[in-house]
Coordinates of C-alpha atoms and ligand atoms in Angstrom, one line a residue:
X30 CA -16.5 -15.3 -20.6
X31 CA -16.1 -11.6 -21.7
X32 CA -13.6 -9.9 -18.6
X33 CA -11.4 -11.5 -16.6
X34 CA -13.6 -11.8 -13.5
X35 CA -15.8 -14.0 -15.2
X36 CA -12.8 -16.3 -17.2
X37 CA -11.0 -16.6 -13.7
X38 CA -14.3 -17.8 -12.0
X39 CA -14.7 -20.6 -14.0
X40 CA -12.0 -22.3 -12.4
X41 CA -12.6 -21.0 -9.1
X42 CA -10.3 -17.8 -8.9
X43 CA -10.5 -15.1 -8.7
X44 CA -8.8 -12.5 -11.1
X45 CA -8.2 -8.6 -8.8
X46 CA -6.1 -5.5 -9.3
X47 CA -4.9 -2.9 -7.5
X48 CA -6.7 0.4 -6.8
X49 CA -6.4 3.7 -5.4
X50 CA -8.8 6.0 -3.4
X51 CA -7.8 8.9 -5.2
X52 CA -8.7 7.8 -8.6
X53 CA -12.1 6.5 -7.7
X54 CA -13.4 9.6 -9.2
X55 CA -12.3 9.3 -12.6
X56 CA -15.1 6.8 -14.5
X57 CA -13.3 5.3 -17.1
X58 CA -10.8 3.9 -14.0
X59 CA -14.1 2.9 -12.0
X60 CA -15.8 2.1 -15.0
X61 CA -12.5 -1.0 -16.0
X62 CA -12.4 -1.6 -12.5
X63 CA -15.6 -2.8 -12.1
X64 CA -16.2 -4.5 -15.3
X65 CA -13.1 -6.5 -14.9
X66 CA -12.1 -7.5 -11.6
X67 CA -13.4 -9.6 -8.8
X68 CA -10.6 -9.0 -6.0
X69 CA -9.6 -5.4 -4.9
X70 CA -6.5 -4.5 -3.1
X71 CA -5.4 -1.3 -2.1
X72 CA -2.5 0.1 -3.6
X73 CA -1.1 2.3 -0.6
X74 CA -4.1 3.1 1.7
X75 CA -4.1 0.3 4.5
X76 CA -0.6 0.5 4.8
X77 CA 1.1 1.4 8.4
X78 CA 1.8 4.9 7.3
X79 CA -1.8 5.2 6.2
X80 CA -3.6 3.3 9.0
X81 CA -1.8 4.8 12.1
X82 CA -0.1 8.1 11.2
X83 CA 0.5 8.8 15.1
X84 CA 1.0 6.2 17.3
X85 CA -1.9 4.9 18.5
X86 CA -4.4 6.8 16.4
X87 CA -5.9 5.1 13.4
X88 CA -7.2 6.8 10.3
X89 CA -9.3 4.4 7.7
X90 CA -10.5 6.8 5.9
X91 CA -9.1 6.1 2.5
X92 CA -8.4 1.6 3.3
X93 CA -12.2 2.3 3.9
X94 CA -13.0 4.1 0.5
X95 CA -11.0 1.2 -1.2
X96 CA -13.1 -1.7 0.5
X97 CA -16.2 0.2 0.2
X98 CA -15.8 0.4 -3.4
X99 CA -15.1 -3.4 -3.8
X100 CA -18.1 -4.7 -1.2
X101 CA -20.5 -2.4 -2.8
X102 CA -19.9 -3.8 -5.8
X103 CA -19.6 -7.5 -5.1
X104 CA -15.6 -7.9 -4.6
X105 CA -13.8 -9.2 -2.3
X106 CA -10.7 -8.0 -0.8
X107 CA -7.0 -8.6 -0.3
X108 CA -5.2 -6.7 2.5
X109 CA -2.1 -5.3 2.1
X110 CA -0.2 -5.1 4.3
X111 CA 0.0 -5.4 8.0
X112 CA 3.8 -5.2 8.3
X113 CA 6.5 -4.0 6.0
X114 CA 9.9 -2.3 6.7
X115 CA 8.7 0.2 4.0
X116 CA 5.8 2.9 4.3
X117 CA 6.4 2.7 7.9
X118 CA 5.3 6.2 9.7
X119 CA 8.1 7.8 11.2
X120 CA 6.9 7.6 14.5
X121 CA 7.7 3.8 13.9
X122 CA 11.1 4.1 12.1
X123 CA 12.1 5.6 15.3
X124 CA 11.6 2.9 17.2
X125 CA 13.3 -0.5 17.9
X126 CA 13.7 -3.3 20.6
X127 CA 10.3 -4.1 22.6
X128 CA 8.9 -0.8 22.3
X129 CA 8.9 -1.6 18.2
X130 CA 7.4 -5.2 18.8
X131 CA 4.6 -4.1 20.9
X132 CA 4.0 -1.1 18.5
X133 CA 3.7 -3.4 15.6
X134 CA 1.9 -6.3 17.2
X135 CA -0.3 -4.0 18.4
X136 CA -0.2 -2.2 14.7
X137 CA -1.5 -5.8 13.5
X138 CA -4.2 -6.5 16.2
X139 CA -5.7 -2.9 15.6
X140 CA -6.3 -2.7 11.5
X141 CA -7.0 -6.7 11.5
X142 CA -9.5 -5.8 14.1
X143 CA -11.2 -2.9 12.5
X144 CA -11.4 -4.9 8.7
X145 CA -12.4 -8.2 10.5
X146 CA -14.8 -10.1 8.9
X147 CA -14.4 -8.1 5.9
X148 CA -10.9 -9.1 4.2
X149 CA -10.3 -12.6 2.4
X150 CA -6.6 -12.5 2.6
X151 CA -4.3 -10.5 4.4
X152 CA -0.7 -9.7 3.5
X153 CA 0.3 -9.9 7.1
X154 CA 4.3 -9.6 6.5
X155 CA 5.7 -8.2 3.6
X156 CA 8.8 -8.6 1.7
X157 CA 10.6 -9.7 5.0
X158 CA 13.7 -11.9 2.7
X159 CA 16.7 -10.8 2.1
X160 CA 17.5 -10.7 -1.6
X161 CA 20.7 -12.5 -3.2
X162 CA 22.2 -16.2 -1.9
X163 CA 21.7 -16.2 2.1
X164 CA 18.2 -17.4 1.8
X165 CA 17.9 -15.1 5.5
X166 CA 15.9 -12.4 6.3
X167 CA 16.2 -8.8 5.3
X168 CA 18.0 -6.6 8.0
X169 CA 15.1 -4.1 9.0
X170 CA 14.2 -2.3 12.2
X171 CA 11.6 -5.0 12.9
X172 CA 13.8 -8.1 12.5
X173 CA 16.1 -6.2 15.0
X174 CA 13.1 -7.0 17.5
X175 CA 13.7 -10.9 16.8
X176 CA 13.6 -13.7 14.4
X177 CA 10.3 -14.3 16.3
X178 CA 8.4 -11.0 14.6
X179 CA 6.8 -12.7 11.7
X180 CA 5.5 -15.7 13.7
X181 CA 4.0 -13.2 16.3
X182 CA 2.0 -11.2 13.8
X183 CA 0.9 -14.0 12.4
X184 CA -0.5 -15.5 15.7
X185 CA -2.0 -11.4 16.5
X186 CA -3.5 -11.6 12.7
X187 CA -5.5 -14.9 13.4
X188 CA -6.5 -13.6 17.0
X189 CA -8.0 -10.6 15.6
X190 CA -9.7 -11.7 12.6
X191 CA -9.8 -15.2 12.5
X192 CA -12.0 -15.8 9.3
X193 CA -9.5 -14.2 6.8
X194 CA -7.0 -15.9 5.4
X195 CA -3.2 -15.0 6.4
X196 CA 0.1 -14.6 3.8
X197 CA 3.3 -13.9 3.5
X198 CA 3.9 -12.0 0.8
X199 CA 7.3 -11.2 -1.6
X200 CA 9.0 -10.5 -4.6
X201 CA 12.0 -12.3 -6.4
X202 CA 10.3 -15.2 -5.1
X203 CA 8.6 -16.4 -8.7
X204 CA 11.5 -19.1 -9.0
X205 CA 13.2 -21.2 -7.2
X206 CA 16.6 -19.6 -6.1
X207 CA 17.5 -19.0 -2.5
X208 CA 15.2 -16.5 -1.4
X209 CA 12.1 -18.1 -2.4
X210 CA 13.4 -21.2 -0.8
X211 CA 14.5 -19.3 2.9
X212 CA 10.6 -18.7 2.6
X213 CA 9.7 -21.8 2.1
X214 CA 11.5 -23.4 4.7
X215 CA 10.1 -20.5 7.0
X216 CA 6.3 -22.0 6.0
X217 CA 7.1 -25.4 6.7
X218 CA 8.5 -24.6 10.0
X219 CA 4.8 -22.4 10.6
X220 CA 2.7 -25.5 9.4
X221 CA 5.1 -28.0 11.3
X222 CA 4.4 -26.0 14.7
X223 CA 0.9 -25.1 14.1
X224 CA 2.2 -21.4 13.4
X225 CA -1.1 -19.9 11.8
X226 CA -0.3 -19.5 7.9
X227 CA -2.6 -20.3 4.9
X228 CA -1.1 -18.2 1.8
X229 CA 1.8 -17.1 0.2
X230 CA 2.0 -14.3 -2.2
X231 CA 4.4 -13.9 -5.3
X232 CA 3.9 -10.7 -6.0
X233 CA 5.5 -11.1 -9.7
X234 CA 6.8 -8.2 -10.8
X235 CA 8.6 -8.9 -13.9
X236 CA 10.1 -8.3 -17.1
X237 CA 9.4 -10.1 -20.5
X238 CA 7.6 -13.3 -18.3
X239 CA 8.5 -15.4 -15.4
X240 CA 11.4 -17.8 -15.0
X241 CA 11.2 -21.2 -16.4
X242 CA 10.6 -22.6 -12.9
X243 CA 7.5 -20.5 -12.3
X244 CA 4.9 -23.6 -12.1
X245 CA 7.2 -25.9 -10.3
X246 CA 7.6 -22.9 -7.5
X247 CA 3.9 -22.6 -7.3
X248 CA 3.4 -26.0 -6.9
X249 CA 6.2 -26.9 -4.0
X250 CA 4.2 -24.1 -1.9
X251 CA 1.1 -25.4 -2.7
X252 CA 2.4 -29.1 -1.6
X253 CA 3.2 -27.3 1.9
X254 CA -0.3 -27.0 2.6
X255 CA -0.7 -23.4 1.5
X256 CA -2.8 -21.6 -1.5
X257 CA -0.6 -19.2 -3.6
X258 CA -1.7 -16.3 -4.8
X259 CA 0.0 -13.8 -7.4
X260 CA -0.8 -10.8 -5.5
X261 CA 1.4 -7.9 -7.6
X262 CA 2.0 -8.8 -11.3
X263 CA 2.9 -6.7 -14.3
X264 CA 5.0 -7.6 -16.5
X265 CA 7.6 -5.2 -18.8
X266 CA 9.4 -5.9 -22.2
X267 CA 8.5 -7.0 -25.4
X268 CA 7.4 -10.4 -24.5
X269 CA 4.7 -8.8 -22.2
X270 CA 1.9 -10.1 -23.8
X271 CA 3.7 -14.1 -23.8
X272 CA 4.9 -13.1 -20.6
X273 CA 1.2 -12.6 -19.0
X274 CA -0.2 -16.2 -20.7
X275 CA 2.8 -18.2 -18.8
X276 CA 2.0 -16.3 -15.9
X277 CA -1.8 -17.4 -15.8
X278 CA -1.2 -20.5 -17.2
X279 CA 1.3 -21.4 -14.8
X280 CA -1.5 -20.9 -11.8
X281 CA -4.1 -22.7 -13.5
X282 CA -1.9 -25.7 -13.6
X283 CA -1.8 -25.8 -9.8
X284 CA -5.4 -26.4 -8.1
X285 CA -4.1 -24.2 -4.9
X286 CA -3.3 -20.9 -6.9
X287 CA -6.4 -19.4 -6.2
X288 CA -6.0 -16.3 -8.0
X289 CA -3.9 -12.9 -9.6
X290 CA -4.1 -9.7 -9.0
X291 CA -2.5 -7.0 -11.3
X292 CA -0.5 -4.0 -9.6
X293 CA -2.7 -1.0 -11.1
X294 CA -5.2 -0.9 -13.8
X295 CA -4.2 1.5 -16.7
X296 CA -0.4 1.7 -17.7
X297 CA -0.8 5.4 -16.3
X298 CA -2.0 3.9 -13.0
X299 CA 1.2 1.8 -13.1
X300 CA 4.3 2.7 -10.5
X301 CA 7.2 1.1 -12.9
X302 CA 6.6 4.5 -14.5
X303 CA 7.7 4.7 -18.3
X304 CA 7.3 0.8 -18.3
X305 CA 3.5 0.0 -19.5
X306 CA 3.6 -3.2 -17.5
X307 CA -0.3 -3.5 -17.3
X308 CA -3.6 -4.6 -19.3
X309 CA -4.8 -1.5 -20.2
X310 CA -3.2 1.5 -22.0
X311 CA -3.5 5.1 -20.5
X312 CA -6.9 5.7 -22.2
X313 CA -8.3 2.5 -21.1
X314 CA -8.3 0.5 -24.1
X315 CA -7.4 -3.5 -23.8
X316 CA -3.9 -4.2 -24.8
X317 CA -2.4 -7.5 -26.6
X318 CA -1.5 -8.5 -22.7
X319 CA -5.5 -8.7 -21.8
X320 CA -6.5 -10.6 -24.7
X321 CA -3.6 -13.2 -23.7
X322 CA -5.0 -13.6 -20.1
X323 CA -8.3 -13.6 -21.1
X324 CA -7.6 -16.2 -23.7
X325 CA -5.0 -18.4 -21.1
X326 CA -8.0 -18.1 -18.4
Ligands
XIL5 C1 4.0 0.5 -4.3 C2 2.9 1.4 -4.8 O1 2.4 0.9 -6.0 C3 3.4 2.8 -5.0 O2 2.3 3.7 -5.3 C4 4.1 3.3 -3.7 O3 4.6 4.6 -3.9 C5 5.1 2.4 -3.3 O4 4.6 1.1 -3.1 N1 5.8 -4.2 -3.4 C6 4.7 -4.0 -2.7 C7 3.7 -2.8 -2.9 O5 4.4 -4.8 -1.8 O6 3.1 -2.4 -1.8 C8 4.5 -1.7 -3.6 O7 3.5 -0.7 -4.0 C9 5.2 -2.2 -4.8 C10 6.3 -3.2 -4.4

């Protein structure tokens, strides 16, 4: 196979990035985007702050520019994501207690709603862990509301659009060390009460490669009864190149990692500014890091 698409479909996967709207203008972007990629996610645009800027007014306008782009031209879609503590609109970081809950349940119902049908995974909670030891939850205005929050949006997610896959999604989670294992307690509580959950997300933003207990992490989510996906990766340092074979070899090892996604095309598209964590440099050219994922797929 000649792009990444076409190498991760061989196995089954699927190989994405992410885009934004606002760049869907300039044609070498479009032009990589297209050629390489089989899953699309959108960078910033069906985010709360994006999707419901006043309370109870929703604009798609730019998440619908980003699907568009990827239906029109044979992709499929991850959404990211329903609910986050950041890129909240303020109208939300005002809020707390029931008012919040019912704000963000309803936050879910409404954008699951509108892309229903149309997404194949949904980040439906988003870096909701605490980092460091306590292997608990990050202190947010939403986990204010109650432990319950993630459950419930999970539960409103499948309601709404019942056809798309739903994941919790997070970063310092690539190993095993007490965050990614408060998580994966979390999903075996879901699955052992028939709480609605069928993906987890690594998002995988790293530096040199992943820690030696990548595969093994993968692979005790998988064993829950979930896929994994890697949903964010780029990958700094000097061992970039190594760094992205381990990664992609790591998920082809386990039959339920279904697929990677790359955060951003270009190194110039990347936000870890100054750190040229991507596949392509600024002028579109395949780096060293392609050739080793296109060689590991
Ligand atoms: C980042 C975007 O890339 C930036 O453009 C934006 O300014 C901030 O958010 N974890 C996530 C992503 O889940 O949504 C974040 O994306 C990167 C970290």
């Amino acid at each position: 196979a000649t792009t990444l698409g076409a190498a991760a479909a061989q196995t089954g996967r699927y190989y994405g990035a992410a885009i934004a709207a606002g760049k869907l203008g300039d044609s070498t972007y479009t032009g990589i985007v297209n050629r390489e990629f089989t899953m699309i996610t959108a960078e910033n645009e069906m985010k709360w702050d994006a999707t419901e800027p006043n309370r109870g007014q929703f604009n798609y306008s730019n998440g619908d520019r980003v699907l568009n782009q990827a239906l029109n031209n044979g992709k499929r879609v991850r959404g990211h994501a329903l609910l986050w503590h950041q890129q909240q609109p303020g109208w939300a970081q005002g809020l707390s207690g029931s008012t919040l809950r019912s704000a963000a349940i309803n936050h879910v119902t409404q954008v699951a709603t509108h892309y229903k049908g149309k997404i194949y995974a949904w980040d439906v909670v988003n870096e909701a862990f605490a980092d460091g030891s306590s292997g608990g939850r990050r202190d947010s205005n939403l986990q204010r509301t109650g432990n319950d929050w993630i459950e419930a949006a999970f539960r409103a997610a499948r309601s709404a659009d019942p056809n798309a896959k739903l994941c919790y999604n997070d970063y310092n989670t690539d190993g095993i060390n007490a965050k990614s294992t408060g998580i994966y307690n979390m999903v075996r509580d879901f699955k052992s009460r028939g709480v609605p959950i069928d993906c987890v997300g690594l998002q995988s933003h790293l530096t040199n490669g992943p820690p030696g207990d990548y595969q093994a992490n993968i692979k005790r989510f998988a064993d829950l009864g979930v896929d994994v996906q890697i949903t964010e990766l780029d990958i700094a340092g000097s061992s970039q190149a190594g760094g992205y074979s381990t990664v992609t070899r790591a998920c082809l090892a386990v039959p339920r990692c279904t697929g990677i996604t790359v955060w951003g095309v270009r190194d110039s598209d990347s936000w870890r500014t100054g750190e040229n964590p991507l596949l392509f440099d600024g002028s579109g050219n395949k780096k060293a890091a392609y050739n080793s994922v296109l060689d590991a797929l």
